[in-house]
Coordinates of C-alpha atoms in Angstrom, one line a residue:
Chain A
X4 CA -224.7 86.4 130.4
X5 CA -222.0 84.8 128.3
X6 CA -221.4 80.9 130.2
X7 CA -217.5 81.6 130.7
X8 CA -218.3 84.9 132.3
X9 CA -220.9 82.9 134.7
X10 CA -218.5 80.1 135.5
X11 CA -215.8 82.6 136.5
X12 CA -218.1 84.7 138.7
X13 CA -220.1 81.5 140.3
X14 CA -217.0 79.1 140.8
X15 CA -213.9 81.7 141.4
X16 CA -212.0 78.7 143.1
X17 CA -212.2 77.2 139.9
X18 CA -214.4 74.9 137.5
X19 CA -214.0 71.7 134.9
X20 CA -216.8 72.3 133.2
X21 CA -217.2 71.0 129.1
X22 CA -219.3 71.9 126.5
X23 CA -221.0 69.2 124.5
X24 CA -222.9 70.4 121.7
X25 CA -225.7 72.2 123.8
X26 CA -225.1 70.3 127.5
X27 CA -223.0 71.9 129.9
X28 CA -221.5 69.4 132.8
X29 CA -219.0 69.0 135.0
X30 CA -217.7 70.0 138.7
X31 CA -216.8 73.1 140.4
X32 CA -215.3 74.1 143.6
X33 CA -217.0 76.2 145.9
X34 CA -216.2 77.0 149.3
X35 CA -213.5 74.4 149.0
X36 CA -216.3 71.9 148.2
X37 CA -217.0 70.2 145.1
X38 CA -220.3 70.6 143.5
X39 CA -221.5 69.3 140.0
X40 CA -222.4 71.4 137.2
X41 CA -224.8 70.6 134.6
X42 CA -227.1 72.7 132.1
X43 CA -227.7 73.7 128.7
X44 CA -226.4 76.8 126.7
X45 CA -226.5 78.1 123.4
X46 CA -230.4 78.9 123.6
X47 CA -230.9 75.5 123.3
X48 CA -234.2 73.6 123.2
X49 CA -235.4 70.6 125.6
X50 CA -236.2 67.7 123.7
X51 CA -236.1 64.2 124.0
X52 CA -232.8 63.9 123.7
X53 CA -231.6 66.5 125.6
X54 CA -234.0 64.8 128.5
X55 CA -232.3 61.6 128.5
X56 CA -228.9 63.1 128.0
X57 CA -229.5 65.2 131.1
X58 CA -231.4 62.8 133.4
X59 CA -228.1 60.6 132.8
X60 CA -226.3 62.8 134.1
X61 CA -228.5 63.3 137.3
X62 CA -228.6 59.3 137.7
X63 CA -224.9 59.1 137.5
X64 CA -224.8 61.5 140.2
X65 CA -227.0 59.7 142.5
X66 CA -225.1 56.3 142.0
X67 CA -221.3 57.8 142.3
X68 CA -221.7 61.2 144.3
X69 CA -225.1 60.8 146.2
X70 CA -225.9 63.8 147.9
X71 CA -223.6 66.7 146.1
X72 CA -225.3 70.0 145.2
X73 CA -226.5 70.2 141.6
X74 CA -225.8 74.0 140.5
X75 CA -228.4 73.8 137.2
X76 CA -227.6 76.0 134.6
X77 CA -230.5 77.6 132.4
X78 CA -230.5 78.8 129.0
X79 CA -233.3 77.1 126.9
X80 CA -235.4 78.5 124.2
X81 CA -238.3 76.5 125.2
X82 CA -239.4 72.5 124.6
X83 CA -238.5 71.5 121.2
X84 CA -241.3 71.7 119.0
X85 CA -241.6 68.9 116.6
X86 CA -244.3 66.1 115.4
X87 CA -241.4 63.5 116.1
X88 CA -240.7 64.8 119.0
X89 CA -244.3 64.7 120.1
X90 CA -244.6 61.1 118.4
X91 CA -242.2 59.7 120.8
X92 CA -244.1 61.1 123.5
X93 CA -242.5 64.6 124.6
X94 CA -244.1 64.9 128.3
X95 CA -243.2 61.3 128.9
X96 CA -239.6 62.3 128.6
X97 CA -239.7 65.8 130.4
X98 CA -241.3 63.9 133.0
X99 CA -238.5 61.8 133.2
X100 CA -236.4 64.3 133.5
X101 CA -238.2 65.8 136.6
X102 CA -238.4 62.3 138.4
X103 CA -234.5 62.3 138.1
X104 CA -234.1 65.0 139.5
X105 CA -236.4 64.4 142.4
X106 CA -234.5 61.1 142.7
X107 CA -231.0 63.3 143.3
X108 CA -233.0 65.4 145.8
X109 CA -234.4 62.4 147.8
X110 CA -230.7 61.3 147.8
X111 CA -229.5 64.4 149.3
X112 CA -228.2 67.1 146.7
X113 CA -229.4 70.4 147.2
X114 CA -230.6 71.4 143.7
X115 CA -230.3 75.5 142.9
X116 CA -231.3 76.7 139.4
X117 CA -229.1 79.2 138.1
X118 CA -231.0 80.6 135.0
X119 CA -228.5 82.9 133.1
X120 CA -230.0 83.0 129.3
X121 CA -233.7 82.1 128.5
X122 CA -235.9 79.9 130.1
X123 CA -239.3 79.1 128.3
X124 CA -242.4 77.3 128.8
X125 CA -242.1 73.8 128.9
X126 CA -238.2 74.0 129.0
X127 CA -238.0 75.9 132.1
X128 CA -240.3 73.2 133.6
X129 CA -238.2 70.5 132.1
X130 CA -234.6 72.0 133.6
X131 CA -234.7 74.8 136.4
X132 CA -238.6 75.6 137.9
X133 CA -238.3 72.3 140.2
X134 CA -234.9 72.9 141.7
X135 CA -235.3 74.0 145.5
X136 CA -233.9 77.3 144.4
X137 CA -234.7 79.4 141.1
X138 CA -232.3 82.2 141.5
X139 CA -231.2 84.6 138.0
X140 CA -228.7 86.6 137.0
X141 CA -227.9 89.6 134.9
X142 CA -229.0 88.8 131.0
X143 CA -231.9 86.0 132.3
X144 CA -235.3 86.3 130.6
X145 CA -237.9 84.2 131.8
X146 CA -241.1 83.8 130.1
X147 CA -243.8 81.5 128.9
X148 CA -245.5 83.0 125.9
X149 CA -244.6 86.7 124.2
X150 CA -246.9 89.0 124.7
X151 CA -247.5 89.3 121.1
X152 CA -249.0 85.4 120.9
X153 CA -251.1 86.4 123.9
X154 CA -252.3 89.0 122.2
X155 CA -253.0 86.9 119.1
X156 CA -254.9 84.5 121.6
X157 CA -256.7 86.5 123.9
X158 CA -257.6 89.4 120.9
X159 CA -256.3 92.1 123.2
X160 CA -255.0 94.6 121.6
X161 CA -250.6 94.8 122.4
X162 CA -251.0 98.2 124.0
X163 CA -253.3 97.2 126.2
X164 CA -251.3 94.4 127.4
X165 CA -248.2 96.3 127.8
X166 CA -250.1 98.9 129.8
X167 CA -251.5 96.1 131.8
X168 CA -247.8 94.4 132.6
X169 CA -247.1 97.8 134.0
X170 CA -249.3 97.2 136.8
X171 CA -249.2 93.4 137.2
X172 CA -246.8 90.4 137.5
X173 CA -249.2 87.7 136.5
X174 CA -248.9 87.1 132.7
X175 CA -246.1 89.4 130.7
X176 CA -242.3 87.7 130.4
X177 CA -239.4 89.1 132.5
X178 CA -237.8 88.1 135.5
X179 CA -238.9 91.1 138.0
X180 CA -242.5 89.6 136.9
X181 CA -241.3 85.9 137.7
X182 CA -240.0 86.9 140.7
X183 CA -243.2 88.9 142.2
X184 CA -245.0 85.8 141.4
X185 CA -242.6 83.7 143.6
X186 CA -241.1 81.8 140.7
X187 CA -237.7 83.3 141.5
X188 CA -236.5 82.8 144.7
X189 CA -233.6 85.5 144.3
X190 CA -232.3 87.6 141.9
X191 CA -228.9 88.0 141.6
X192 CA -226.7 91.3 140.7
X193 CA -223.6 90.5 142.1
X194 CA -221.2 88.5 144.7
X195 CA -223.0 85.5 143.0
X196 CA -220.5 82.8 144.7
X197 CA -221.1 84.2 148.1
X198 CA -225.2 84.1 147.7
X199 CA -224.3 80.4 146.5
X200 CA -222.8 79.5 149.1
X201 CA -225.4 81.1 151.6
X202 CA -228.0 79.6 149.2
X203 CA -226.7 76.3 150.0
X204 CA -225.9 76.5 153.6
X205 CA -229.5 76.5 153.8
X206 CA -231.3 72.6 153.5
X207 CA -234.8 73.6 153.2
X208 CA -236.0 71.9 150.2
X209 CA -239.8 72.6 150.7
X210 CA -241.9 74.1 147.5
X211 CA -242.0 77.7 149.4
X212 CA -242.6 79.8 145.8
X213 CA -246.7 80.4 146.7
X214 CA -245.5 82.0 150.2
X215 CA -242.8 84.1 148.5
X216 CA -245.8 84.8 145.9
X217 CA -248.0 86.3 148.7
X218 CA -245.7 87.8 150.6
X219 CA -244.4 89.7 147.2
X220 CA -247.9 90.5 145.9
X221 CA -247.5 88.9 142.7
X222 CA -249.8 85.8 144.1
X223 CA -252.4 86.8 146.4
X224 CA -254.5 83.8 146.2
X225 CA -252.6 80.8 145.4
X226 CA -251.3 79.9 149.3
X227 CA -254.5 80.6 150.5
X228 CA -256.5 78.4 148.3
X229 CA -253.8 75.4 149.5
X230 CA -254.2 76.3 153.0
X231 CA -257.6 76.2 152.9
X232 CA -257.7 72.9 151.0
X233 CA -255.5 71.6 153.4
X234 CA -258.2 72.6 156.5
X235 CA -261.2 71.8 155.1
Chain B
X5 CA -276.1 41.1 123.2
X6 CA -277.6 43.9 124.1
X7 CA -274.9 46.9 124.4
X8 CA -274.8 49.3 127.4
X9 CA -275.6 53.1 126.1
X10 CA -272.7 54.6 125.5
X11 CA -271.7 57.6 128.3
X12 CA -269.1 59.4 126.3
X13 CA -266.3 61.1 129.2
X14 CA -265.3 63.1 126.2
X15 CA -269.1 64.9 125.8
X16 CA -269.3 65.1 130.0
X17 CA -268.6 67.7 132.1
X18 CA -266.5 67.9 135.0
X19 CA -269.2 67.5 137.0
X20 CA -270.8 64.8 135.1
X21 CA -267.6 62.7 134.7
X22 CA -266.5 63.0 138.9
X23 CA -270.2 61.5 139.6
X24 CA -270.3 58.8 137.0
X25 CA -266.1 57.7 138.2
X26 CA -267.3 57.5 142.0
X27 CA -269.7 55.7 143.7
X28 CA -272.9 57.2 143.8
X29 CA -273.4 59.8 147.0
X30 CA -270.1 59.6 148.0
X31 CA -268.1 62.8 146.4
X32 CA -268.0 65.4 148.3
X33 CA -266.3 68.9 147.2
X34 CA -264.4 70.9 148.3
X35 CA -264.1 74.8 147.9
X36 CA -267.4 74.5 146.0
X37 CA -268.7 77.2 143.9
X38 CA -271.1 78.3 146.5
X39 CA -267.4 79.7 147.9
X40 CA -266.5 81.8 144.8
X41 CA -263.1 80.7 145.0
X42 CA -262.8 83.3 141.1
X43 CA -260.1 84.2 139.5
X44 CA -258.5 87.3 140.8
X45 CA -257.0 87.9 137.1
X46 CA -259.4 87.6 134.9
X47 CA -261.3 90.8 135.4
X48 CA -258.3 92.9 133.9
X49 CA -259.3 91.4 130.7
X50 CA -262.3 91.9 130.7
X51 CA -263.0 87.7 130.5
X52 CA -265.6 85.9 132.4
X53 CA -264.9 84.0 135.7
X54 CA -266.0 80.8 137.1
X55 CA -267.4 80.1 140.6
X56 CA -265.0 77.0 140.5
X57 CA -262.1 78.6 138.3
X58 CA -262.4 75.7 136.0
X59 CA -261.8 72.8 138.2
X60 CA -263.8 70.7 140.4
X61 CA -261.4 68.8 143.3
X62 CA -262.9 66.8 146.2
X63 CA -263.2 63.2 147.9
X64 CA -264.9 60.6 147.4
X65 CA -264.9 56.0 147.1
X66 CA -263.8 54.4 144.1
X67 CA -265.5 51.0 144.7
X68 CA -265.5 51.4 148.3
X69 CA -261.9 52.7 148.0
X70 CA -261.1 56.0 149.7
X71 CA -259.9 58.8 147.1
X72 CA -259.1 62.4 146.2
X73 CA -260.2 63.6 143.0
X74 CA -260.1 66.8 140.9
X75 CA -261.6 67.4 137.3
X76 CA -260.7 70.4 134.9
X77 CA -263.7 71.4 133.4
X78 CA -262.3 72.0 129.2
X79 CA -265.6 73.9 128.9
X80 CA -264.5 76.9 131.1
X81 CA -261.4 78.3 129.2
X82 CA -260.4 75.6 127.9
X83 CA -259.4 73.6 131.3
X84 CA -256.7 76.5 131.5
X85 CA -254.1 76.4 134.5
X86 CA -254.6 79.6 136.4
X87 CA -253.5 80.8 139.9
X88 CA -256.5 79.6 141.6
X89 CA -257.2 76.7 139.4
X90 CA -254.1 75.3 139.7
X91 CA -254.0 75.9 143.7
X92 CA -256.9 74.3 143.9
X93 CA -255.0 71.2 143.2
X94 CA -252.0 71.5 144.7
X95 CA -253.9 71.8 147.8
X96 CA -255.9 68.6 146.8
X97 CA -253.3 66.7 146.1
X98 CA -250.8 67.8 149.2
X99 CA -254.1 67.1 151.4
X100 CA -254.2 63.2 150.3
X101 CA -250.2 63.4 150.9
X102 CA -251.2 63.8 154.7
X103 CA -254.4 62.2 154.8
X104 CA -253.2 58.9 152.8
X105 CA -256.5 58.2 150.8
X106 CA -255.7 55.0 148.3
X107 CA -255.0 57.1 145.2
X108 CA -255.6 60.8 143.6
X109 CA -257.5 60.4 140.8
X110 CA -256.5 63.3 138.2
X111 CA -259.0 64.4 135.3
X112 CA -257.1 66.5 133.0
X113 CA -258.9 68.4 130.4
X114 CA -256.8 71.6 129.5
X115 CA -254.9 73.5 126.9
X116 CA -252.2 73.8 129.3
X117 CA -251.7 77.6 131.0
X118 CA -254.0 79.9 130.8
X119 CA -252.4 82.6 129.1
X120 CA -253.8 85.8 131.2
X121 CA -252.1 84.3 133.9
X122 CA -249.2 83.0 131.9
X123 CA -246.8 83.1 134.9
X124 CA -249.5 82.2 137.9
X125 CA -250.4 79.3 135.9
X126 CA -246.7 77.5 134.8
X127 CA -245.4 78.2 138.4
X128 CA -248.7 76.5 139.4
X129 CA -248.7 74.2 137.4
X130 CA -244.7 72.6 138.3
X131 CA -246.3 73.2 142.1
X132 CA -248.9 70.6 141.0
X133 CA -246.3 68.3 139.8
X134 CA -243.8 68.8 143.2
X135 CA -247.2 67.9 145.5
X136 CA -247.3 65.1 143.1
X137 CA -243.8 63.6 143.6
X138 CA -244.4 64.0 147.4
X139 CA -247.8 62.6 147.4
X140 CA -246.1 59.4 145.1
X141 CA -243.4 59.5 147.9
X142 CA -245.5 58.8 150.9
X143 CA -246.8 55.8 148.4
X144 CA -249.9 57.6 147.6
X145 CA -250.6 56.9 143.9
X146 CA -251.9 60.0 141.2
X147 CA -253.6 58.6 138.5
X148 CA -254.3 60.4 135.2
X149 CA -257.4 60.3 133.0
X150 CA -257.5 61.1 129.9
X151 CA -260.1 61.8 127.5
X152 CA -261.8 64.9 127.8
X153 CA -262.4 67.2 124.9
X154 CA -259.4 69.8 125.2
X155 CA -256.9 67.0 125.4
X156 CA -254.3 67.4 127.7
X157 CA -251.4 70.1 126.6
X158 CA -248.3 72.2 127.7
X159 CA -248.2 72.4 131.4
X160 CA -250.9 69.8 132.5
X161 CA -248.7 67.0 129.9
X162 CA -246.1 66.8 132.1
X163 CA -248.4 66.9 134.9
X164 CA -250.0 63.6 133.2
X165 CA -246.2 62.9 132.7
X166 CA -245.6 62.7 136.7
X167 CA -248.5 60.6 137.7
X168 CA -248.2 56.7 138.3
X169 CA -250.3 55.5 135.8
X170 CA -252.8 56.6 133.1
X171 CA -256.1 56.0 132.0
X172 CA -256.9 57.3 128.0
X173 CA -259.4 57.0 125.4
X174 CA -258.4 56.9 122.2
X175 CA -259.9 61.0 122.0
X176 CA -257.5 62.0 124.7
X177 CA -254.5 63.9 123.1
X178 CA -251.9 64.6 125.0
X179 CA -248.6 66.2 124.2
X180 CA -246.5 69.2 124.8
X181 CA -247.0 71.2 122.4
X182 CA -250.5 71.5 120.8
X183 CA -250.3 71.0 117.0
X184 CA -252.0 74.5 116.5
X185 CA -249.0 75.7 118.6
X186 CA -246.5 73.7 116.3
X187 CA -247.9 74.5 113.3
X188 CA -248.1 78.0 114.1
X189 CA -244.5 78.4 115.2
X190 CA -243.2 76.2 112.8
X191 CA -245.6 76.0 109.9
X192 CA -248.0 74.0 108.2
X193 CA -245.5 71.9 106.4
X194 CA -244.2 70.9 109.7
X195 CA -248.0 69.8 111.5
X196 CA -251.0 69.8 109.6
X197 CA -253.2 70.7 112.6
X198 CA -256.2 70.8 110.5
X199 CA -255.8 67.3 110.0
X200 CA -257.8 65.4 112.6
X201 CA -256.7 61.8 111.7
X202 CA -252.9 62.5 112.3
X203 CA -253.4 64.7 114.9
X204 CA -255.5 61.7 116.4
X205 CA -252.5 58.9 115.8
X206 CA -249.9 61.4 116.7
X207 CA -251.2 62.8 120.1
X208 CA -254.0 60.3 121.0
X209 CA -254.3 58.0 123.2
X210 CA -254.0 54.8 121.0
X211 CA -250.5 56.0 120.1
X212 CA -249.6 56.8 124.1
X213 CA -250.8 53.3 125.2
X214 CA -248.8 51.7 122.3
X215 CA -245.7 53.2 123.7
X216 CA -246.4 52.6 127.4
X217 CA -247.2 55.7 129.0
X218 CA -250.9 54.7 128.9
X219 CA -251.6 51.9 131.1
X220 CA -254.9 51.5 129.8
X221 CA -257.1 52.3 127.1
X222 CA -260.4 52.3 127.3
X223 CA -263.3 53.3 125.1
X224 CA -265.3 56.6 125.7
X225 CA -267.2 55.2 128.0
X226 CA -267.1 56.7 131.3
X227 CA -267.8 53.0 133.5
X228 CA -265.1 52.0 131.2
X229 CA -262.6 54.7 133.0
X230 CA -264.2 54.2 136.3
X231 CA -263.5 50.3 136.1
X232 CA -259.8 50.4 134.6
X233 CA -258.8 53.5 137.3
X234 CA -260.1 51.4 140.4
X235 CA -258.1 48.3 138.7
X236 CA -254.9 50.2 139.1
X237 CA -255.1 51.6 142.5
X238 CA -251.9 50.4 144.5
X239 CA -249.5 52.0 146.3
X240 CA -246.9 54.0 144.4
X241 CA -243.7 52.5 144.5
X242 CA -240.8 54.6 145.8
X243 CA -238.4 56.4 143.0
X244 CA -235.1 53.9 142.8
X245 CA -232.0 54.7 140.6
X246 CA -232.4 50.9 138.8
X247 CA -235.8 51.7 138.3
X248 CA -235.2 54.8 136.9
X249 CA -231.9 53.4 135.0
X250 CA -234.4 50.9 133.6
X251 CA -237.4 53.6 132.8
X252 CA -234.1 55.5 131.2
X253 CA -232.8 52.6 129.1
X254 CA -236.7 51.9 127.6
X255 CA -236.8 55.6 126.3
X256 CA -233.4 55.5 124.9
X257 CA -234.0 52.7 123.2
X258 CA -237.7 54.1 121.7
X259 CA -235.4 57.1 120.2
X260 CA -232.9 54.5 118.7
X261 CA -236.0 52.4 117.4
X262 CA -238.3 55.2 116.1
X263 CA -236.4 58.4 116.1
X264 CA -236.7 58.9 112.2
X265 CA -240.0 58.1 112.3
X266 CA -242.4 61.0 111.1
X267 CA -245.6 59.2 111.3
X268 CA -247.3 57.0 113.8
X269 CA -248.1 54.4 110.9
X270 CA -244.3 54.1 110.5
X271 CA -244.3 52.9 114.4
X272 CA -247.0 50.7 113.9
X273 CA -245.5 49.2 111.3
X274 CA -242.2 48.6 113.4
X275 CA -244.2 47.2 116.2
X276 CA -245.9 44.2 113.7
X277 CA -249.1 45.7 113.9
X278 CA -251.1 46.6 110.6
X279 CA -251.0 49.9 110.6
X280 CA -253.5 51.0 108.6
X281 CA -256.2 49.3 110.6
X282 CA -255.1 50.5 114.2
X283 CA -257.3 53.8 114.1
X284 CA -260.1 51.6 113.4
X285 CA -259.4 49.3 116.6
X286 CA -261.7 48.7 119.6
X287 CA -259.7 49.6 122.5
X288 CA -259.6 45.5 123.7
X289 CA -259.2 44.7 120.1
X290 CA -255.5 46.9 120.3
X291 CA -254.9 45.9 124.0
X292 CA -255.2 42.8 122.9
X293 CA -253.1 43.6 119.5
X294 CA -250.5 45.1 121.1
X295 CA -246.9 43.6 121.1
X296 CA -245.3 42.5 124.9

């Protein structure tokens, strides 16, 4: 869905949010609390600019608001894909990215990933799948490869593959596939400032997506391979 | 001087590489393929499964030290991140989180996700990178090694990405995109990925260690990893805002220095060193090269 349109429904007590190029950032109120914003829009891809742009914006946070929620918007097209890119070391900087945003978590903020336009591969790692909470809303498309590449790779034919996602959560795009496999925690139709709120009011920030991907049947084996890691 | 026979990590397999790292007798596996811990996925397409899923993960001593340990095996589709193989190693590394061994030692060999399980394997593979960050935050140290003959792509990059420190041959590649990817998407003008030597100085490990993110570069040699892992096992030092201000700063400032470059020679160059001779370098003949 359109960013305005999201703003208004997530933050009806009102929002300063501005638009820079492709980052999103700013502060909301919400409950009659404040909470930051920050995300990309505009499709945009994650490179290693948009990495140190953002991660400034989560180590500002930790130094002059420790501990506020980070609502993380999600609209990327993917990592950028580039030789430069890649020649300054891409994953360095993604991983930067991440241990920022661990930082603001170990300082207190609640982190919850809104994703509202697309979120791809190596930019949905980068900016949304390690928040405590991946929640999406109407117009989100999650995926990591189409299914036309992974027919390209695999030599399946297409129609077998789009018979197959019929039955199965575990490889096609979409978010009702996403969230089977426990890499949504919710998805969202409606009253989306109220499940904020609740989504908040809750400060369990363990990694509970390999439960949610049993308990959904998207999953089966992942939590009990780590359990039984874990025991042996 | 008599040289020691080369034992190339890049030729090994999993298997090969876990007992020549650790000392002799001590691994011991866990979830071995005598458990048929297979891919539940696989089957639909028709694709073979391994007893392992592609990755070996166990304990063992690192010159007496205590460690965890887990190896994707690039000869069983390609080191791919699926459901179980990626499991497999959250559970590893969440294990030495609670058990405290001195370091997780992380052999990365993959292509990234494995696409039949495109959506098992990302969400596995960003749970592999949150067991890291907690493992790293009881001060238990994940180092990466790097060398193996799929390189080290998508998903398992930033997994190398998150560790403390890195280990890499000059073979290792690692970056987010695979130039097969990039040249597909965006065309051969864009990355030649037929062209080994720049895919070598783009991705590879010389050009990694140059920048930093490799701690150490080593020959293909795999005593050479097993000595320059055990040389960096310490405990991992707690995320800080200045320390992360000051990581920050140093990757701003790469952009500012080499953003318009389009060629590792051009970085060399910039550096002081002679760039046309660094792809011919010994790995202690570059350490030695390379600028403060």
């Amino acid at each position: 869905m359109e960013l305005s349109a999201l703003l208004d429904q997530l933050f009806p007590e009102g929002h300063r949010v501005a638009v820079d190029d492709a980052l999103v950032s700013g502060e909301a109120t919400l409950g009659g609390q404040t909470v930051a914003v920050l995300g990309t829009t505009n499709h945009s891809f994650i490179g290693i600019r948009e990495a140190v742009a953002l991660s400034g914006k989560f180590l500002d946070l930790v130094e002059k608001r420790p501990g506020i929620p980070v609502i993380m918007l999600v609209d990327n097209n993917g990592q950028r894909m580039a030789l430069d890119e890649e020649l300054l070391v891409l994953p360095e900087y993604i991983a930067h990215l991440l241990r920022a945003q661990q930082l603001a978590r170990a300082s207190g903020s609640r982190l919850v990933a809104v994703v509202y336009g697309n979120s791809i591969a190596g930019g949905f790692i980068a900016f949304g799948m390690l928040a405590d909470r991946v929640v999406s809303v109407p117009g989100a498309e999650t995926s990591v490869m189409k299914l036309e590449a992974i027919a390209r790779v695999t030599k399946m034919p297409l129609e077998k593959l789009q018979d197959l996602a019929k039955q199965v959560s575990v490889f096609a795009p979409g978010c009702d596939h996403f969230f089977r496999m426990g890499g949504l925690h919710e998805i969202w139709t409606d009253n989306f400032s109220a499940r904020l709120q609740a989504t908040l009011a809750s400060d369990d920030t363990h990694d509970t997506r390999a439960a949610l991907g049993l308990e959904r049947g998207g999953r089966k084996a992942a939590r009990a391979v780590i359990d039984d890691v874990l025991g042996a | 001087m008599k040289q020691t026979p080369r034992i190339s990590f890049y030729e090994a397999s999993a298997r090969q590489r876990v007992a020549g790292l650790l000392d002799p007798g001590s691994f011991r596996e866990i979830l071995p393929p005598t458990e048929k811990r297979t891919s539940p996925h696989l089957g639909l397409f028709d694709a073979p499964v391994s007893f392992d899923d592609g990755v070996v993960i166990g304990e063992g001593t690192l010159e007496g030290k205590p460690v965890a340990i887990f190896a994707q095996e690039g000869k069983f589709r390609g080191g791919s991140l699926g459901e179980v193989h990626a499991a497999k190693i959250t559970g590893l590394i969440l294990r030495a989180a609670a058990r405290k061994p001195q370091a997780v030692l992380g052999l990365l060999d993959s292509g990234g996700v494995r696409l039949e399980e495109a959506n098992a394997g990302e969400i596995g593979s960003t749970e592999i990178m949150r067991a890291i960050f907690e493992a790293r935050r009881v001060g238990v140290p994940v180092i990466g090694l790097l060398g193996g003959s799929c390189g080290c792509f998508g998903g398992a990059s930033i997994i190398a990405g998150c560790c403390d420190a890195l280990v890499a041959s000059e073979e290792a590649r690692l970056s987010v995109s695979g130039p097969e990817v990039i040249e597909t998407v965006m065309g051969v003008e864009a990355f030649d990925s037929r062209d080994r030597a720049l895919v070598w100085r783009t991705t590879g490990g010389k050009n990694r260690f140059l920048f930093g993110k490799v701690a150490t570069l080593v020959d293909d040699h795999i005593p050479a990893f097993r000595t320059a892992a055990s040389a960096l096992v310490r405990p991992s030092t707690p995320l800080r805002l200045d320390s992360l201000r000051t990581e920050r700063d140093a990757l701003v400032r790469r952009i500012a220095t080499f953003g318009t470059c389009t060629d590792a020679k051009q970085i060399w160059e910039k550096m002081g060193l002679p760039a046309d001779r660094v792809s011919d370098m010994t790995a202690a003949e570059l350490t030695a090269a390379k600028p403060a």
